[in-house]
XYZ file of C-alpha atoms in Angstrom:
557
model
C -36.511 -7.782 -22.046
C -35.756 -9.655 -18.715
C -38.698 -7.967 -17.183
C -40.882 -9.543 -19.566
C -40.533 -12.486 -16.776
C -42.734 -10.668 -14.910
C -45.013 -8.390 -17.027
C -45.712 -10.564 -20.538
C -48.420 -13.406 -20.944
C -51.437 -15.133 -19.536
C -49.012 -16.529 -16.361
C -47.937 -12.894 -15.473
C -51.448 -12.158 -15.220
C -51.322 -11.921 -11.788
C -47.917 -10.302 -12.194
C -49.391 -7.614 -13.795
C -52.296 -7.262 -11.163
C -49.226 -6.281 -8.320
C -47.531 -3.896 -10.856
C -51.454 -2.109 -10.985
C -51.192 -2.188 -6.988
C -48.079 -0.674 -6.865
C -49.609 2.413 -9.340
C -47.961 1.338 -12.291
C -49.839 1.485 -16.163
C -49.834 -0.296 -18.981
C -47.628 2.130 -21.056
C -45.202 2.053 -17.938
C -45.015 -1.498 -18.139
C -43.817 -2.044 -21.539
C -40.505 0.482 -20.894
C -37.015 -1.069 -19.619
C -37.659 -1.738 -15.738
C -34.761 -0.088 -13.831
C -33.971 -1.087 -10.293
C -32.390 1.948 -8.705
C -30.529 0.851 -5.211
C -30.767 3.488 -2.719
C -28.182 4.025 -0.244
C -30.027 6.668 1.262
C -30.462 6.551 5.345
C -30.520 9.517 8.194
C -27.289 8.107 10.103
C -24.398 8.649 7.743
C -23.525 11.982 6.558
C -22.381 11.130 3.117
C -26.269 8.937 2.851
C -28.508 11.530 3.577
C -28.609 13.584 0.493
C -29.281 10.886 -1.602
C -33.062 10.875 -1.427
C -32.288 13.800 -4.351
C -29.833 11.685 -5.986
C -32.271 8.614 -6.341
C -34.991 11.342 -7.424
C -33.186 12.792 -10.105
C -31.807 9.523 -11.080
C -35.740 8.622 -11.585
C -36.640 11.480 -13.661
C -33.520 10.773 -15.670
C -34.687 7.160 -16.508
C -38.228 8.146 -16.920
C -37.118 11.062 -19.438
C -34.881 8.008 -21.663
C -38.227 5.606 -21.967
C -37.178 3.558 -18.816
C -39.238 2.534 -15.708
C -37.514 3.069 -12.988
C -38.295 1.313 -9.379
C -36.212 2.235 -5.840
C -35.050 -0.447 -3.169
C -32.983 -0.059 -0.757
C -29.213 -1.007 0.587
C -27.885 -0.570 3.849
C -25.092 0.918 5.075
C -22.889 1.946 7.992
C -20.477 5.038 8.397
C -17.162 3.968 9.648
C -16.494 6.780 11.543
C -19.309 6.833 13.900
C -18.871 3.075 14.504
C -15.203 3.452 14.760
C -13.516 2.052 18.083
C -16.008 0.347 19.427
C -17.931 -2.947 18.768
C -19.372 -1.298 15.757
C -16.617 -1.255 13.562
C -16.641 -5.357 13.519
C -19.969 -4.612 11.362
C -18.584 -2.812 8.955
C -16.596 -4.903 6.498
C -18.523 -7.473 7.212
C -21.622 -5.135 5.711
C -19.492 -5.674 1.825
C -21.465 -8.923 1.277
C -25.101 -8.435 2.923
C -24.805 -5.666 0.518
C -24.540 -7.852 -2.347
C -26.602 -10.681 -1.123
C -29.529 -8.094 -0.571
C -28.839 -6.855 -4.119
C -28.304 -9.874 -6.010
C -31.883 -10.968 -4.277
C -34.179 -7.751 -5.273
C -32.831 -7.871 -8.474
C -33.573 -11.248 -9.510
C -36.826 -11.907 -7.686
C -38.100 -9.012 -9.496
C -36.247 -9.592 -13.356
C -34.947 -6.152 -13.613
C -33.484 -5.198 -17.080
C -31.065 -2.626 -15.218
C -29.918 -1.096 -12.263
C -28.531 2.525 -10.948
C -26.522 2.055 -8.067
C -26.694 5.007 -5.455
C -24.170 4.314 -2.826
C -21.020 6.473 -1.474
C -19.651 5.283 1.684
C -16.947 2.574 3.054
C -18.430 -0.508 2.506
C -21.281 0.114 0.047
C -19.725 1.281 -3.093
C -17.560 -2.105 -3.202
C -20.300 -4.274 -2.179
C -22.637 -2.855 -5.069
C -19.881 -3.441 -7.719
C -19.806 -7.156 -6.292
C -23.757 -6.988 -6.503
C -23.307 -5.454 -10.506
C -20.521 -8.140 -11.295
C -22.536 -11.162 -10.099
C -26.106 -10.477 -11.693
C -24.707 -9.092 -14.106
C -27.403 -7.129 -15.663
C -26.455 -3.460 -17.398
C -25.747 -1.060 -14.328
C -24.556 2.263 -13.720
C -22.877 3.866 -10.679
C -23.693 7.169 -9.584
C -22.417 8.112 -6.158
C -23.602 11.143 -3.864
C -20.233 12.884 -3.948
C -17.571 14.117 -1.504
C -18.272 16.541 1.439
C -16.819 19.661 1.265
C -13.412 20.167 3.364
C -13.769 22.294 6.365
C -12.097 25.280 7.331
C -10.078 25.518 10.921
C -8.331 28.562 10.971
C -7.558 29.310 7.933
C -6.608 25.756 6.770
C -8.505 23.362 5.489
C -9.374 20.264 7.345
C -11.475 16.540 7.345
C -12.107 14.206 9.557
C -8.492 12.547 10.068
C -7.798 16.160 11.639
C -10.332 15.479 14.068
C -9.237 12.096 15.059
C -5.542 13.270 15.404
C -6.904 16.387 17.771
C -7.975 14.182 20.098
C -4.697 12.548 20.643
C -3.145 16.056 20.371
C -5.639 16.618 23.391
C -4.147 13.658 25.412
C -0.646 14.750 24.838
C -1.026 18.323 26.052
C -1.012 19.809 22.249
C -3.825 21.180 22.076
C -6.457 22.308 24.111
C -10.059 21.393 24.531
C -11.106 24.406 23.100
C -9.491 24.050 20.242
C -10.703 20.917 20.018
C -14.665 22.432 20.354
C -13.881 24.048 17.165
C -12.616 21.143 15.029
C -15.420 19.337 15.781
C -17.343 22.195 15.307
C -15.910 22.952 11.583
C -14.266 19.525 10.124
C -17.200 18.444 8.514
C -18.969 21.106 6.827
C -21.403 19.592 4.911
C -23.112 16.097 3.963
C -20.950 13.653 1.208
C -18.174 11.575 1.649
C -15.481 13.053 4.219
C -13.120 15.229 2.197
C -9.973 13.470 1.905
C -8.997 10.417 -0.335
C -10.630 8.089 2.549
C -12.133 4.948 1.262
C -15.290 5.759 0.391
C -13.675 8.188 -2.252
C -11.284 6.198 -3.346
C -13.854 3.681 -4.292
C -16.003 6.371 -5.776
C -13.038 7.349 -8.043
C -11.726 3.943 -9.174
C -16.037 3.291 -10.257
C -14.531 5.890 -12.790
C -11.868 4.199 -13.482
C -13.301 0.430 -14.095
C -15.412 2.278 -16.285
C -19.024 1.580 -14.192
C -19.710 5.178 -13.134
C -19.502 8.937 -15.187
C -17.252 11.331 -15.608
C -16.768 12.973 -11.903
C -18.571 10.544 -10.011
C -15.928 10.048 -7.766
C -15.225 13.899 -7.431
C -17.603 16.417 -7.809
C -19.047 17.321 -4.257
C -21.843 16.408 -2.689
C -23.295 19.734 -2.489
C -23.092 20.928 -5.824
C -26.171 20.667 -8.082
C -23.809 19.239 -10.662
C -24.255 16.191 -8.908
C -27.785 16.568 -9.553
C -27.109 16.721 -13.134
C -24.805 13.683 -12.986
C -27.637 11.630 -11.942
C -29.827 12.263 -14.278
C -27.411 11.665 -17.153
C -26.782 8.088 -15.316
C -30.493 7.784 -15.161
C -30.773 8.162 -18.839
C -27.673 6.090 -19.760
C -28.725 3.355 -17.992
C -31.422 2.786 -20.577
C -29.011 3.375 -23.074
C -27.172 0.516 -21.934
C -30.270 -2.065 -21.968
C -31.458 -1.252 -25.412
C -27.095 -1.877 -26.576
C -27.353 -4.218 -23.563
C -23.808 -3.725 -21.982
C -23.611 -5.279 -19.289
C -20.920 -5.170 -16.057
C -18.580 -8.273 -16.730
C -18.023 -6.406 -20.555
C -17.008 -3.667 -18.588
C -14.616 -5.151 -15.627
C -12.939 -7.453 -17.384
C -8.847 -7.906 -16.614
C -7.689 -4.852 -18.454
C -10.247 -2.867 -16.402
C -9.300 -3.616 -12.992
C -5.575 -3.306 -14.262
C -6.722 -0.013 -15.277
C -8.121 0.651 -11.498
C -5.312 -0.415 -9.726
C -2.658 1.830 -11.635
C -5.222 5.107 -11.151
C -5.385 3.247 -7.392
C -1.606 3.969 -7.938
C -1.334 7.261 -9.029
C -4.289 8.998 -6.826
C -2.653 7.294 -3.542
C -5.877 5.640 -2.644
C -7.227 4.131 0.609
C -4.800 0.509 1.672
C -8.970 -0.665 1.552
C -8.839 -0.982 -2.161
C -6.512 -3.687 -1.587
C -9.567 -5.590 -0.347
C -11.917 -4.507 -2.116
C -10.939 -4.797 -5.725
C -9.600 -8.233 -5.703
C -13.452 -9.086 -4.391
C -14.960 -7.212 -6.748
C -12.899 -9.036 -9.494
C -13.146 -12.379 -8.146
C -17.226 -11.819 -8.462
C -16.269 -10.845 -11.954
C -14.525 -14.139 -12.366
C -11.078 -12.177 -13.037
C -8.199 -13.196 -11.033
C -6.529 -10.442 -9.232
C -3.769 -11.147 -6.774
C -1.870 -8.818 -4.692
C 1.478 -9.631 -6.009
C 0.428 -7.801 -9.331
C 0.438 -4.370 -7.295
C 4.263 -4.040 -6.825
C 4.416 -4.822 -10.621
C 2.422 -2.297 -11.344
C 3.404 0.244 -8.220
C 7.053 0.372 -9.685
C 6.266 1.437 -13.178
C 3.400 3.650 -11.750
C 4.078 7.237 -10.336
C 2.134 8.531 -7.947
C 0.225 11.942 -8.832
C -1.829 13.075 -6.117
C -1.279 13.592 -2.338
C -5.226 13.832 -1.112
C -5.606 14.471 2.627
C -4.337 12.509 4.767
C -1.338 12.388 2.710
C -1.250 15.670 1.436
C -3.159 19.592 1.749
C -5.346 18.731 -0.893
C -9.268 17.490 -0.895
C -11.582 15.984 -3.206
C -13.047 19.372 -4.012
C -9.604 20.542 -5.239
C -8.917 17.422 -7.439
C -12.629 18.138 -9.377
C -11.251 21.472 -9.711
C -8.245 20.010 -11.688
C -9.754 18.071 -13.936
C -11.118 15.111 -11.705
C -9.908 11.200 -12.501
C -10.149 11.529 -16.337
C -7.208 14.091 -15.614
C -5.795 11.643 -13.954
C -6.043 8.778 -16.406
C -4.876 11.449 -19.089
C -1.755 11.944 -17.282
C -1.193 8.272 -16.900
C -1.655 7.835 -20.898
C 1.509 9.860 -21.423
C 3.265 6.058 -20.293
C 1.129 4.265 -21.795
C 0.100 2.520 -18.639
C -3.608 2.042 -19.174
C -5.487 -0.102 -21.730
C -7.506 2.665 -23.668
C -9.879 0.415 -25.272
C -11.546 -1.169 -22.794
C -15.700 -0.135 -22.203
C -17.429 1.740 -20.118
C -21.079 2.840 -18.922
C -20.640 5.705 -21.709
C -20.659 2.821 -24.544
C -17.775 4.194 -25.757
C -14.116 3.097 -24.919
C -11.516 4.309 -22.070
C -9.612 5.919 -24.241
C -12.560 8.126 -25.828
C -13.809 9.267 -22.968
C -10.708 11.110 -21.836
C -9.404 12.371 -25.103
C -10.170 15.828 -24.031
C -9.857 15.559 -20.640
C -6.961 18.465 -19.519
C -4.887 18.608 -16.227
C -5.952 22.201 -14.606
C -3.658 22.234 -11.600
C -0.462 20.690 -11.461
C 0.002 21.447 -7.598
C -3.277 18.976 -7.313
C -2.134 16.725 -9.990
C 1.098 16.236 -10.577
C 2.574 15.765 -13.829
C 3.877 12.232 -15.158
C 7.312 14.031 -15.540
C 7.456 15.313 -11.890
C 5.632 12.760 -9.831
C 5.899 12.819 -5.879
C 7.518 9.570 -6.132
C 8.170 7.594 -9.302
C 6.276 4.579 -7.368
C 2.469 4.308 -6.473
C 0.861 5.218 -3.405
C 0.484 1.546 -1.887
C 3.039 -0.754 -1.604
C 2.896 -4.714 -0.362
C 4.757 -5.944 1.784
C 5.996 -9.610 2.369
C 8.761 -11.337 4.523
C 8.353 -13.663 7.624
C 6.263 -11.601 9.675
C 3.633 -11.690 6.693
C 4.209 -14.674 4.199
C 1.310 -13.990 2.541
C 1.077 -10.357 2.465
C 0.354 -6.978 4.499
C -0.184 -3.432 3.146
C 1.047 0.033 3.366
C -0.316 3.814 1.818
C 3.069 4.559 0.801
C 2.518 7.520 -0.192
C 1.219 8.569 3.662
C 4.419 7.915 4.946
C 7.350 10.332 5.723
C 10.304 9.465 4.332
C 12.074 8.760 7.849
C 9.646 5.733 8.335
C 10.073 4.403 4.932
C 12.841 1.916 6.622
C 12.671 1.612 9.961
C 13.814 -1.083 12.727
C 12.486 -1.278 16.312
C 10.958 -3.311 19.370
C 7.794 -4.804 19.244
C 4.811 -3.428 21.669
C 1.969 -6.132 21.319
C -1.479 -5.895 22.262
C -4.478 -8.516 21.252
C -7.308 -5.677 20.594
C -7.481 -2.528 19.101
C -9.089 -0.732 22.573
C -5.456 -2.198 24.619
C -2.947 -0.258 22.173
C -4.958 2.930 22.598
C -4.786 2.985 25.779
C -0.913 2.302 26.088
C -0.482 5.040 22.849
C -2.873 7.736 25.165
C -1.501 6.752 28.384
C 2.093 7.440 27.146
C 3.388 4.395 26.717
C 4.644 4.054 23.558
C 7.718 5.717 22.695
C 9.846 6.738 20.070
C 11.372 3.860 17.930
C 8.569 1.434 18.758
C 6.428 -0.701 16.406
C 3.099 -1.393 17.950
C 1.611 -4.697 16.693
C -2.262 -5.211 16.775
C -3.742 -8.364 16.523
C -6.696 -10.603 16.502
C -8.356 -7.863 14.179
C -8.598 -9.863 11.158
C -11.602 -10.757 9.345
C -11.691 -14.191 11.238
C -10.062 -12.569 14.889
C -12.071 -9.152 14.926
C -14.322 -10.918 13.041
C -14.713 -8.452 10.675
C -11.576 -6.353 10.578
C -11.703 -3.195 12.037
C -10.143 -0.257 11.005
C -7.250 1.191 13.196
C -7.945 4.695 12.670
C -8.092 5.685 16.129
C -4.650 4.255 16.961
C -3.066 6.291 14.102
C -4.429 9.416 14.579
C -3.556 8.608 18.034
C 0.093 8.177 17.540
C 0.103 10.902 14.885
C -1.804 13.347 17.154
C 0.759 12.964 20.096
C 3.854 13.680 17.655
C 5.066 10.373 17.351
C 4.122 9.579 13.213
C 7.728 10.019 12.311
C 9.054 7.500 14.676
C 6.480 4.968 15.234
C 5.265 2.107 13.286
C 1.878 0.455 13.461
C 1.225 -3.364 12.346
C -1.863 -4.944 12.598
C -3.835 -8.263 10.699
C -6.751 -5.822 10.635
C -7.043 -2.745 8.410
C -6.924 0.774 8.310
C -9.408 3.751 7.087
C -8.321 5.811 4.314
C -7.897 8.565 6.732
C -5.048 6.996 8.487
C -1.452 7.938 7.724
C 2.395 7.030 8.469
C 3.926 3.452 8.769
C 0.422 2.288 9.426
C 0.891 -1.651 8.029
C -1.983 -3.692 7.956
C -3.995 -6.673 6.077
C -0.923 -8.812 7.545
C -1.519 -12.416 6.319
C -2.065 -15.395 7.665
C -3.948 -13.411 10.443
C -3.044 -14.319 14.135
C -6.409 -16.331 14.316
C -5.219 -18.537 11.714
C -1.827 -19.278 13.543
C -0.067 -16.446 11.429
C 3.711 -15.720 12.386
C 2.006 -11.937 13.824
C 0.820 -14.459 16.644
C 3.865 -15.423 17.809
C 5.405 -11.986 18.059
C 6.661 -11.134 21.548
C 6.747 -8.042 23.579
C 10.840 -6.510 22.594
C 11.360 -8.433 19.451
C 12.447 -6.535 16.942
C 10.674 -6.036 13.562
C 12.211 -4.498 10.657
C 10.598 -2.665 7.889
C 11.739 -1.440 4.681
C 8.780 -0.223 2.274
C 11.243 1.108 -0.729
C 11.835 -2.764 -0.795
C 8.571 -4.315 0.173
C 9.616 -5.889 2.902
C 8.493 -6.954 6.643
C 10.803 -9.257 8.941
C 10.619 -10.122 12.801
C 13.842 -10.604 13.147
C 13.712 -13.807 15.293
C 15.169 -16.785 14.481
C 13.271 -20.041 12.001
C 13.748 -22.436 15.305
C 12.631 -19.915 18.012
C 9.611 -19.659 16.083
C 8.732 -22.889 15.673
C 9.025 -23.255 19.419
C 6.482 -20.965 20.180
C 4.117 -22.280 17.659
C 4.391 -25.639 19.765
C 0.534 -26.203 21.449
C -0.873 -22.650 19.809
C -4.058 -22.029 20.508
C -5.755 -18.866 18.766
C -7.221 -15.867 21.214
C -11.357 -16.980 22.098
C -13.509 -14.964 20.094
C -16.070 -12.710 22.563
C -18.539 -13.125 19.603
C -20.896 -16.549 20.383
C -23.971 -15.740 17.557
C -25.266 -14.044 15.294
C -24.178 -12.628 11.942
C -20.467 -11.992 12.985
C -20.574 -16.022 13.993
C -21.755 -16.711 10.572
C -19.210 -14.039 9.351
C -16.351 -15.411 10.804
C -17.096 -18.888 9.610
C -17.369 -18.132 6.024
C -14.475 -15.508 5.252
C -11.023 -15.856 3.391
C -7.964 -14.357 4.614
C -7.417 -10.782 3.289
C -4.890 -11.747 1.015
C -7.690 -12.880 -1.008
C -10.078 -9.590 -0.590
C -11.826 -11.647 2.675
C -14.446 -12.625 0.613
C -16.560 -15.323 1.856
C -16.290 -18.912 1.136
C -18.383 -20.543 -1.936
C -18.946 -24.544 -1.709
C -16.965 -25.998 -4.422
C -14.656 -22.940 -5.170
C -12.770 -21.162 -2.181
């Protein structure tokens, strides 16, 4: 065993004499040491029921002949830190993530580890973590919240951020308003809808690293409880057949991911996520693969924002290994691929059964034949930008109009609440990317904004920073080269006009090759407000987002 390292022979003597301090005996000691990473913290909802998580998780590795031993990982909601300072901490969380991890677990020569995460940031950053060391590992997640109720309707957090731009255009009063706030968010978990953090908790599924309805059952349900303990005890399972991460995310797996990515209609973050989580995996995994696999791909599931439905309603149906069974019927996934059960893809979903076609649609009546994101390239993003299709009403899927620029995130909201904006427009947000924010912030107040004061059908939104899962309409973003790195979105003027056409995957400013080059003539990139610490670091190190924004490694990127 690995932790032999630290607990065999006359060296590990004093070894042994910390293991004593920290309570452990001898018969403890000669059991599979399992490093479980606990997400768990008291500021973000979907964290702070996983003290029960990591405790069943325990018991499960204890009851399979394993030792188990907690440390921590941070992490940061992205809705409380949203429009503000805080959100340029949140992406940028990803890698201290898996730097932290990577560091506990080889200073300390585990044989395994359970990964406990479920928001944003953390569930990517501890698949990076799994792919680099490299050591078996599990993922079990602490679940979705449930939705709320407003009446009579269900309702998540993307309600509440469109009610306060409802609010500021006179659509709703502040009463109303008490009562969202009051009812959106029911319980702890995940927020309800197919936001990032539950996209991420699905696709674990879906690479194969996490059980069957990790990404799905809620929070609150003691089958969660269950869950971890079965990941507690397959985690030893997987150190005595020692099956490790990169035998489990190899190419065919993350192919596998991004079709399900497809079908469920998953959060535009993916797009950055999974290529980072492959590249730690040493697979390859471009963006210009996605259309390949969008257009043969149809896409199953409308999840809130996109649709009436919430993560409690798609574990009612059948969960992801519904989903993947649907997706077999066109032979679009690789079925022999492995997973954390030890037992191939296409075993573990032989008898998995679609419940609810209203949740999950049938292959042979999709709600579009496509998948849920699309990329989109032309001049205005050589390199790349991204789109939830399958959040977008069909009036906006092609759609021409002036250009309203703004350099920050806090400028366009203020133009979109103070009435500004109109309809026809295309609002373009810049020096947001990972190098201009630093750290890419998401735009979800500016869509909920502009979808709050009735003007999602008719207004377009294109920014080189990103967008939460909870955002919706022609909300554009990831555009590469970023505006910091002298990216045609910085030479975008106030009236020109942009065109957009997502059927075709396309993204002009329809000014001319020469004017262009003009104003490129003595550029000089927006200052950055941000003079030390981590963000400085931050912003030194990372990769455009075509590439996932992962950081730079001497020698490689």
């Amino acid at each position: 065993m690995k932790s032999d390292n630290v607990k065999c022979g006359t060296q590990q003597a004093p070894h042994r004499s910390l293991f004593n301090a920290l309570g452990f005996t001898e018969e403890e000691r000669k059991r599979p040491m399992i490093g479980i990473v606990s997400s768990y913290n008291e500021i973000v909802p979907g964290h702070m029921n996983l003290d029960k998580i990591v405790e069943a998780v325990k018991m499960g590795v204890a009851m399979a002949g394993g030792m188990p031993a907690v440390f921590p990982a941070i992490a940061v909601c992205d809705g409380i830190a949203m429009g503000h300072i805080g959100m340029k901490y949140s992406l940028v969380t990803r890698d201290l993530i898996a730097d932290s991890t990577e560091c506990m677990a080889i200073a300390h020569q585990f044989d395994g580890l359970v990964m406990v995460p479920n928001c944003d940031k953390n569930v990517p950053g501890l698949l990076m973590a799994a792919a680099r060391v490299n050591i078996p590992t599990i993922f079990v997640s602490g679940g979705p919240m449930l939705a709320g109720h407003v009446k009579g309707q269900k309702r998540s957090l993307s309600s509440m951020f469109e009610a306060v731009g409802a609010v500021a255009a006179n659509k709703m009063t502040m009463d109303e308003l008490c009562e969202f706030e009051e009812k959106v968010c029911p319980t702890c978990g995940s927020c309800s809808g197919m936001y990032t953090a539950n996209s991420m908790n699905c696709l674990t599924e879906a690479l194969g690293m996490g059980l069957r309805g990790n990404g799905t059952i809620p929070a609150v349900y003691s089958e969660r409880i269950r869950l971890a303990k079965h990941a507690g005890m397959q985690i030893v399972e997987l150190v005595n057949k020692n099956i490790r991460p990169r035998d489990i995310m190899t190419k065919d797996a993350f192919l596998n991911a991004l079709t399900t990515d497809m079908a469920l209609g998953c959060s535009t973050n993916s797009m950055l996520h999974l290529p980072a989580i492959a590249n730690e995996a040493g697979v390859d995994l471009n963006l210009d693969i996605a259309n390949e696999l969008s257009a043969k791909t149809p896409n199953l599931c409308h999840l809130a924002p996109a649709g009436p439905t919430y993560m409690e309603d798609l574990n009612e149906a059948g969960g992801v290994y519904a989903v993947l069974k649907e997706l077999t019927k066109k032979n679009l996934l690789n079925l022999d691929v492995m997973t954390v059960t030890g037992k191939t893809m296409g075993e573990n979903i032989k008898n998995a059964v679609n419940l609810n076609p209203e949740v999950i649609r049938p292959v042979e009546n999709p709600y579009s034949t496509t998948g849920g994101i699309a990329v989109l390239k032309g001049n205005l993003a050589p390199d790349g930008s991204v789109v939830k299709r399958s959040a977008v009403v069909p009036e906006m899927l092609e759609h021409t109009g002036p250009a309203r620029v703004f350099d920050c995130e806090e400028d366009a909201i203020s133009a979109i609440k103070g009435g500004k904006i109109v309809p026809g427009d295309v609002v373009v947000i810049r020096y947001e990317g990972p190098k201009g924010g630093p750290g890419m912030r998401e735009m979800l107040n500016p869509t909920s904004a502009i979808a709050g004061m009735g003007l999602g059908a008719s207004v377009a939104l294109i920014t080189d920073g990103r967008f939460s899962g909870a955002s919706r309409g022609a909300s554009i973003g990831h555009v590469s080269p970023e505006a910091a790195l002298g990216g045609p979105i910085a030479f975008v003027n106030e009236g020109d006009m942009i065109h957009i056409n997502i059927n075709e995957n396309l993204i002009e400013l329809l000014v001319d090759d020469a004017e262009l080059e003009k104003r490129k003539v003595g550029f000089v990139p927006k200052e950055t407000d941000i003079k030390s610490g981590y963000l400085l670091r931050y912003r030194e190190l990372v990769t455009s987002a075509a590439k996932g924004a992962v950081l730079k490694v001497p020698g490689k990127n």
